[in-house]
Short mmCIF file of C-alpha atoms in Angstrom, two decimals:
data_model
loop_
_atom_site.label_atom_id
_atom_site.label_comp_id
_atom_site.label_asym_id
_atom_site.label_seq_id
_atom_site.Cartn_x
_atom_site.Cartn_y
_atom_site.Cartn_z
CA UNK A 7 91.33 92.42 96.03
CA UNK A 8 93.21 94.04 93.59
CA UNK A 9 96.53 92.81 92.63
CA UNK A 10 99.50 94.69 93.28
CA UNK A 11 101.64 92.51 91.21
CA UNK A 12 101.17 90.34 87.77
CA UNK A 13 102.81 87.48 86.90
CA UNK A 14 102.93 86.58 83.51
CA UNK A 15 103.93 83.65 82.60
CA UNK A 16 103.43 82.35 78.32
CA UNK A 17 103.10 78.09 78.26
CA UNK A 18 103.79 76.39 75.14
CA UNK A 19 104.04 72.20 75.47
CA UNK A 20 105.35 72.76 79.22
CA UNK A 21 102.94 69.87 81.10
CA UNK A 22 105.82 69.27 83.27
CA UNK A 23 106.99 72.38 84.40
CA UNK A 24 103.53 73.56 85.46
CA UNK A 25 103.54 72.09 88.84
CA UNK A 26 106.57 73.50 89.86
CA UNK A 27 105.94 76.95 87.90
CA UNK A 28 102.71 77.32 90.44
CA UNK A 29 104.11 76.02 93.06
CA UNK A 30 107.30 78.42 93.63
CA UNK A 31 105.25 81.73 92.39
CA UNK A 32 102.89 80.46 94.78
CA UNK A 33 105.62 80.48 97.84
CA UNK A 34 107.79 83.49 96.60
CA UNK A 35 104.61 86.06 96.59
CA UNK A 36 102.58 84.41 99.54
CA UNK A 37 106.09 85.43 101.27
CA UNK A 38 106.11 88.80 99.67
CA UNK A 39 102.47 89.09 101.57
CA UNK A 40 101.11 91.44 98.82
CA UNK A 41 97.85 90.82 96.68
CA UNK A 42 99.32 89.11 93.54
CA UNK A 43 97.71 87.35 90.37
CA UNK A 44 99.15 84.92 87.92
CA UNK A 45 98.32 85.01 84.18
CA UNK A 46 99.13 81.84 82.50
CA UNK A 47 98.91 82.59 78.50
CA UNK A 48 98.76 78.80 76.30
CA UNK A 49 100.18 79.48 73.49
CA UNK A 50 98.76 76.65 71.17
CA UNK A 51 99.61 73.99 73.55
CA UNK A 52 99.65 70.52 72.21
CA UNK A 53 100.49 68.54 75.19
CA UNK A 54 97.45 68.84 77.84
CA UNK A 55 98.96 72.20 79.29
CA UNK A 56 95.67 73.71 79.00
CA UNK A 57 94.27 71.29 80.97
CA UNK A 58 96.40 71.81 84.02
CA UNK A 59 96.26 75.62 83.27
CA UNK A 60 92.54 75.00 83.95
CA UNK A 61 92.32 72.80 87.14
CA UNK A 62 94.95 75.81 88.23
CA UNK A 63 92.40 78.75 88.07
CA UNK A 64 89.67 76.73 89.32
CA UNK A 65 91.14 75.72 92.58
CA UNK A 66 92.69 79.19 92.84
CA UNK A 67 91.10 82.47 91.77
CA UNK A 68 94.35 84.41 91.79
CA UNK A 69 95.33 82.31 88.28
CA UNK A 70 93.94 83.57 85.27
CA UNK A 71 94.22 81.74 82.07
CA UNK A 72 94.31 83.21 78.17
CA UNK A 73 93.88 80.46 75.81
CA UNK A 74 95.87 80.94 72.08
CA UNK A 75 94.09 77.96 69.08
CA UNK A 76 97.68 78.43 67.65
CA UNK A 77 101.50 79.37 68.87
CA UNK A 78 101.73 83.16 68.43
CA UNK A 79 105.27 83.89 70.07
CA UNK A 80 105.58 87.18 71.45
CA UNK A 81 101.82 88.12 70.68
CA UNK A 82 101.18 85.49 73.91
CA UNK A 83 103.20 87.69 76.25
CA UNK A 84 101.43 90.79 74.75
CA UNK A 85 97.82 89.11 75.53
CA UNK A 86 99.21 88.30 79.32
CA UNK A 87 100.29 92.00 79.62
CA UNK A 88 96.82 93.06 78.24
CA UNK A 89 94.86 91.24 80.66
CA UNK A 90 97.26 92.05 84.03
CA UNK A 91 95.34 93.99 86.71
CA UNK A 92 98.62 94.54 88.75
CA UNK A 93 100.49 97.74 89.71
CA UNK A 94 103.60 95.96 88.24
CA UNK A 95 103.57 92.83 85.82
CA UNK A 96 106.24 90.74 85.86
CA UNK A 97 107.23 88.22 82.47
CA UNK A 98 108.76 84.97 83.31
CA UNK A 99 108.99 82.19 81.49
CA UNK A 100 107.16 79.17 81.85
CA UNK A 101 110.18 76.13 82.10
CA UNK A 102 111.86 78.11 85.07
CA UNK A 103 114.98 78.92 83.21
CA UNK A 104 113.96 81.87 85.06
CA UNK A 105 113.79 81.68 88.72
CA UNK A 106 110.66 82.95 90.25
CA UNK A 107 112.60 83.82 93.68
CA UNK A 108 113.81 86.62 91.65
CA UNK A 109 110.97 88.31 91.21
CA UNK A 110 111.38 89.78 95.00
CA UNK A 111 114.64 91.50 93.58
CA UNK A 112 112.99 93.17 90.75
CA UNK A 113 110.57 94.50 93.20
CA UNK A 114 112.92 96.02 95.92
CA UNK A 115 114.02 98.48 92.69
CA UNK A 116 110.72 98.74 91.50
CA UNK A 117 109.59 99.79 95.10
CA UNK A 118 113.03 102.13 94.92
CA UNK A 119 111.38 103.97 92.26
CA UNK A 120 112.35 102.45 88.85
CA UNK A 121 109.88 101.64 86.56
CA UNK A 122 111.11 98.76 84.84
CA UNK A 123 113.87 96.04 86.04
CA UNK A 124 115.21 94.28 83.82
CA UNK A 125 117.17 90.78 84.69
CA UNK A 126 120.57 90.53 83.30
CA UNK A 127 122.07 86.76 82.81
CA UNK A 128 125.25 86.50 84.44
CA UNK A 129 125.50 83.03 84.06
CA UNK A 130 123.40 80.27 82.03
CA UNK A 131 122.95 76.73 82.47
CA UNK A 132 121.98 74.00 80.61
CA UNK A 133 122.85 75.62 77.38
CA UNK A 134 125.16 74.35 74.37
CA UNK A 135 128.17 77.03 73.48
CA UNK A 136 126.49 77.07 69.97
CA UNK A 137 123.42 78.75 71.62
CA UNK A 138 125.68 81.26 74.03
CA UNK A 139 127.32 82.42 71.25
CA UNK A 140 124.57 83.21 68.88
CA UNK A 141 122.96 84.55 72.18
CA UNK A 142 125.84 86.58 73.07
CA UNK A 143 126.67 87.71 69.06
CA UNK A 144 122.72 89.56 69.01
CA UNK A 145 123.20 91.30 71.77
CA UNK A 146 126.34 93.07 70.83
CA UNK A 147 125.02 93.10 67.34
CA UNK A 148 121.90 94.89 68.28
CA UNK A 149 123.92 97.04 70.79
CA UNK A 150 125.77 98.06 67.96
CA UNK A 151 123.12 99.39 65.28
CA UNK A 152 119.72 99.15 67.28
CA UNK A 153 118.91 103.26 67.45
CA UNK A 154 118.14 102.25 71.41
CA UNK A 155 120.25 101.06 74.01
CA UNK A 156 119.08 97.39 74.85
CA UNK A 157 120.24 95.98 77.53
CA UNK A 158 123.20 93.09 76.91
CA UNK A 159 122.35 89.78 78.08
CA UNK A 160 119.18 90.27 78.76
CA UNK A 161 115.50 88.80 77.91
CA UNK A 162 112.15 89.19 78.45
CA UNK A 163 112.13 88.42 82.60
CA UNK A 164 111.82 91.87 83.70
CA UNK A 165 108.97 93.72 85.67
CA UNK A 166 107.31 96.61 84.34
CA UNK A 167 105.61 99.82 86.42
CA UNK A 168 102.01 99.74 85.27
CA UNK A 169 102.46 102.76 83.60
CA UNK A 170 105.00 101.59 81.16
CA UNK A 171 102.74 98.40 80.36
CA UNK A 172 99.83 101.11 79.54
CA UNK A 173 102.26 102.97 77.19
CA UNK A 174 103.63 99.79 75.49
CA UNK A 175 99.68 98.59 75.00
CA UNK A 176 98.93 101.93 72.53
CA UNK A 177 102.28 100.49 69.98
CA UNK A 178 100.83 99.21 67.40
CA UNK A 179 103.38 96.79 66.24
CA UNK A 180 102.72 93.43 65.02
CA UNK A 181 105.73 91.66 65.24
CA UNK A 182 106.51 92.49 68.78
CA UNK A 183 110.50 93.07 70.19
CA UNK A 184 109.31 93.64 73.76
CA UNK A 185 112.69 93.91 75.28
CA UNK A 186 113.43 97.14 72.32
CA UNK A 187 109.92 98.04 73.19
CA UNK A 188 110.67 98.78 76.80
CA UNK A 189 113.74 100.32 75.71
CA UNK A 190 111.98 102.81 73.32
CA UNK A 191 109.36 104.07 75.46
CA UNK A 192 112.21 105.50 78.10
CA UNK A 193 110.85 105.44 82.17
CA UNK A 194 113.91 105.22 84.50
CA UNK A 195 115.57 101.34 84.23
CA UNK A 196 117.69 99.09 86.12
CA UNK A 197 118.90 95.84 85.54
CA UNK A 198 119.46 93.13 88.44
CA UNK A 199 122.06 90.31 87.76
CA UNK A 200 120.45 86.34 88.28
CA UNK A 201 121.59 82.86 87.39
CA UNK A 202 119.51 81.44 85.18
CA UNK A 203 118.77 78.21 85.79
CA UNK A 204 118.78 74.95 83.42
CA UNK A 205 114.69 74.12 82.29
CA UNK A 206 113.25 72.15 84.74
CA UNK A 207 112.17 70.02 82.49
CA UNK A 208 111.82 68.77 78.53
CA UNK A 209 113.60 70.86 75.69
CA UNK A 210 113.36 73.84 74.40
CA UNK A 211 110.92 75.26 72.04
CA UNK A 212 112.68 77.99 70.98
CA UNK A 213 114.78 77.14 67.92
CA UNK A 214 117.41 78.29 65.50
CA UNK A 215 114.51 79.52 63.03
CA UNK A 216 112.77 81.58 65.75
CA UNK A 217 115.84 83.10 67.05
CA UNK A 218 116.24 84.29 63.53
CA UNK A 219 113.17 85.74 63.17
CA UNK A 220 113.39 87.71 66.63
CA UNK A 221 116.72 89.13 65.71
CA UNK A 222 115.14 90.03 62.09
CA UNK A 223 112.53 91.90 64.35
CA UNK A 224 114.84 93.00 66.20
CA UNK A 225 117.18 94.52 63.67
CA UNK A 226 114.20 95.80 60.93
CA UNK A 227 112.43 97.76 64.27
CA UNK A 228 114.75 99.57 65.95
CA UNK A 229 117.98 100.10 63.60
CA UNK A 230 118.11 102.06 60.32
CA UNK A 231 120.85 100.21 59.31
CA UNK A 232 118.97 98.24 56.86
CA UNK A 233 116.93 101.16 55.19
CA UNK A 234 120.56 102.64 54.96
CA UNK A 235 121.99 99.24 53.16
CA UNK A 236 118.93 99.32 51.33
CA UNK A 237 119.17 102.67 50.01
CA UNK A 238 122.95 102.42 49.01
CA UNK A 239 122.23 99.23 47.48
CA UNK A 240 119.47 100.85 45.28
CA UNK A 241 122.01 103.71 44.68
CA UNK A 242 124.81 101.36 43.20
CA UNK A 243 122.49 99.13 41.41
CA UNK A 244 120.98 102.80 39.72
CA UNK A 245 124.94 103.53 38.88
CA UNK A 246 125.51 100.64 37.82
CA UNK A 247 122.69 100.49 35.18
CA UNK A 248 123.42 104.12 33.65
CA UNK A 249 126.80 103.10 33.25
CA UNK A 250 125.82 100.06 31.42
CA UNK A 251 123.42 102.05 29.36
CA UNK A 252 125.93 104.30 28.24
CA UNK A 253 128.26 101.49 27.12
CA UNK A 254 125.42 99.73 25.34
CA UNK A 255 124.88 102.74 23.41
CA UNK A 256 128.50 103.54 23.01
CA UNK A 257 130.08 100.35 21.56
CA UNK A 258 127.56 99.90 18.40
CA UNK A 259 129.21 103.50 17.19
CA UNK A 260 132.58 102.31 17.85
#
């Protein structure tokens, strides 16, 4: 039977969330009682993950695994939305920082006609202030300059109409900002506020470094503030030289 929805779920080094990660999609679209599939993407997973990934599709046909040799990032979400069958796919992450009993709520607008839902993070636990801040800084910071509107306080947990997956599958980007992404391509959007929850369980693998390197995405692909900087720079460095021709030439006569 063909799914109607598509969970998508990337897995780097989370052995111990697995269980639980199953488990509640399991429960929260058996309850929905509509055809559903979950993708589980390994992203270069050192820990046995791939393992459990494995004994998960073979005991159930509605997981479906994608297998990465090294960590990609946001390329593994891209390979789970590339392989979805569903009328509406659905990223999550894998430590259950997002709950999967939201996913019903990002249905009831999808089913209301929007075409993608997008959670917003009212409140976050398990988080230092250091990471809230720098969290909540980007988002203003992008809100400010990005050339979209992006959603504050929000991530990558959001469901997307099938048509808006197809779209997003023809960019041809290479380092991928999914949440500008969605922005860019327009449809009709709604957020819906959620809790997010503290991981279930080990620490996080997303660090300072790759925070940096999303917002650098994140900035360099959908702002032209730094061609702008760039080209003013060039401009007073250019300026800057003729003048200091001139007075290279000048003070010899003198």
């Amino acid at each position: 039977m063909k799914p109607i929805y598509s969970i998508v779920a990337p897995v780097y080094n989370e052995r111990e969330c697995l269980d639980v990660l199953y488990s509640r999609v399991s429960e929260v679209m058996d309850r929905n009682g509509e055809a559903w599939e979950l993708i589980l993407v390994d992203d270069g997973s050192t820990d046995g993950s791939s393992e459990i990934m494995r004994q998960f599709s073979e005991k159930d046909p509605r997981v479906r695994c994608v297998f990465f040799a090294r960590n990609f990032g946001q390329i593994a979400v891209t390979a789970g939305m590339d392989n979805a069958l569903g009328d509406a796919v659905v990223v999550i992450d894998a430590d259950l920082q997002d709950p999967p009993e939201v996913i019903l709520k990002l249905a009831e607008k999808w089913k209301e006609g929007y075409e993608v839902v997008y959670a917003v993070r009212k409140e976050r636990d398990g988080e230092s202030w250091f990471k809230k801040w720098t969290a909540s800084a980007f988002y203003r910071l992008i809100d400010k300059i990005a050339d979209v509107r992006i959603p504050l306080d929000t991530g990558d947990f959001r469901l997307y109409d099938r048509k808006v997956v197809d779209v997003m599958k023809q960019m041809p980007e290479r380092n991928r900002f999914l949440r500008g992404m969605s922005s860019w391509v327009g449809f009709k959007q709604i957020g819906v506020e959620y809790h997010r929850e503290e991981r279930y369980a080990g620490t996080t693998h997303y660090p300072l470094k790759k925070m940096l390197k999303l917002a650098l995405t994140a900035i360099t692909g959908f702002s032209t503030v730094p061609l702008q900087l760039a080209y003013w720079l060039g401009f007073a460095i250019t300026g800057l030289s003729v003048i200091a021709f001139i007075i290279s030439w000048i003070l010899p006569i003198l």
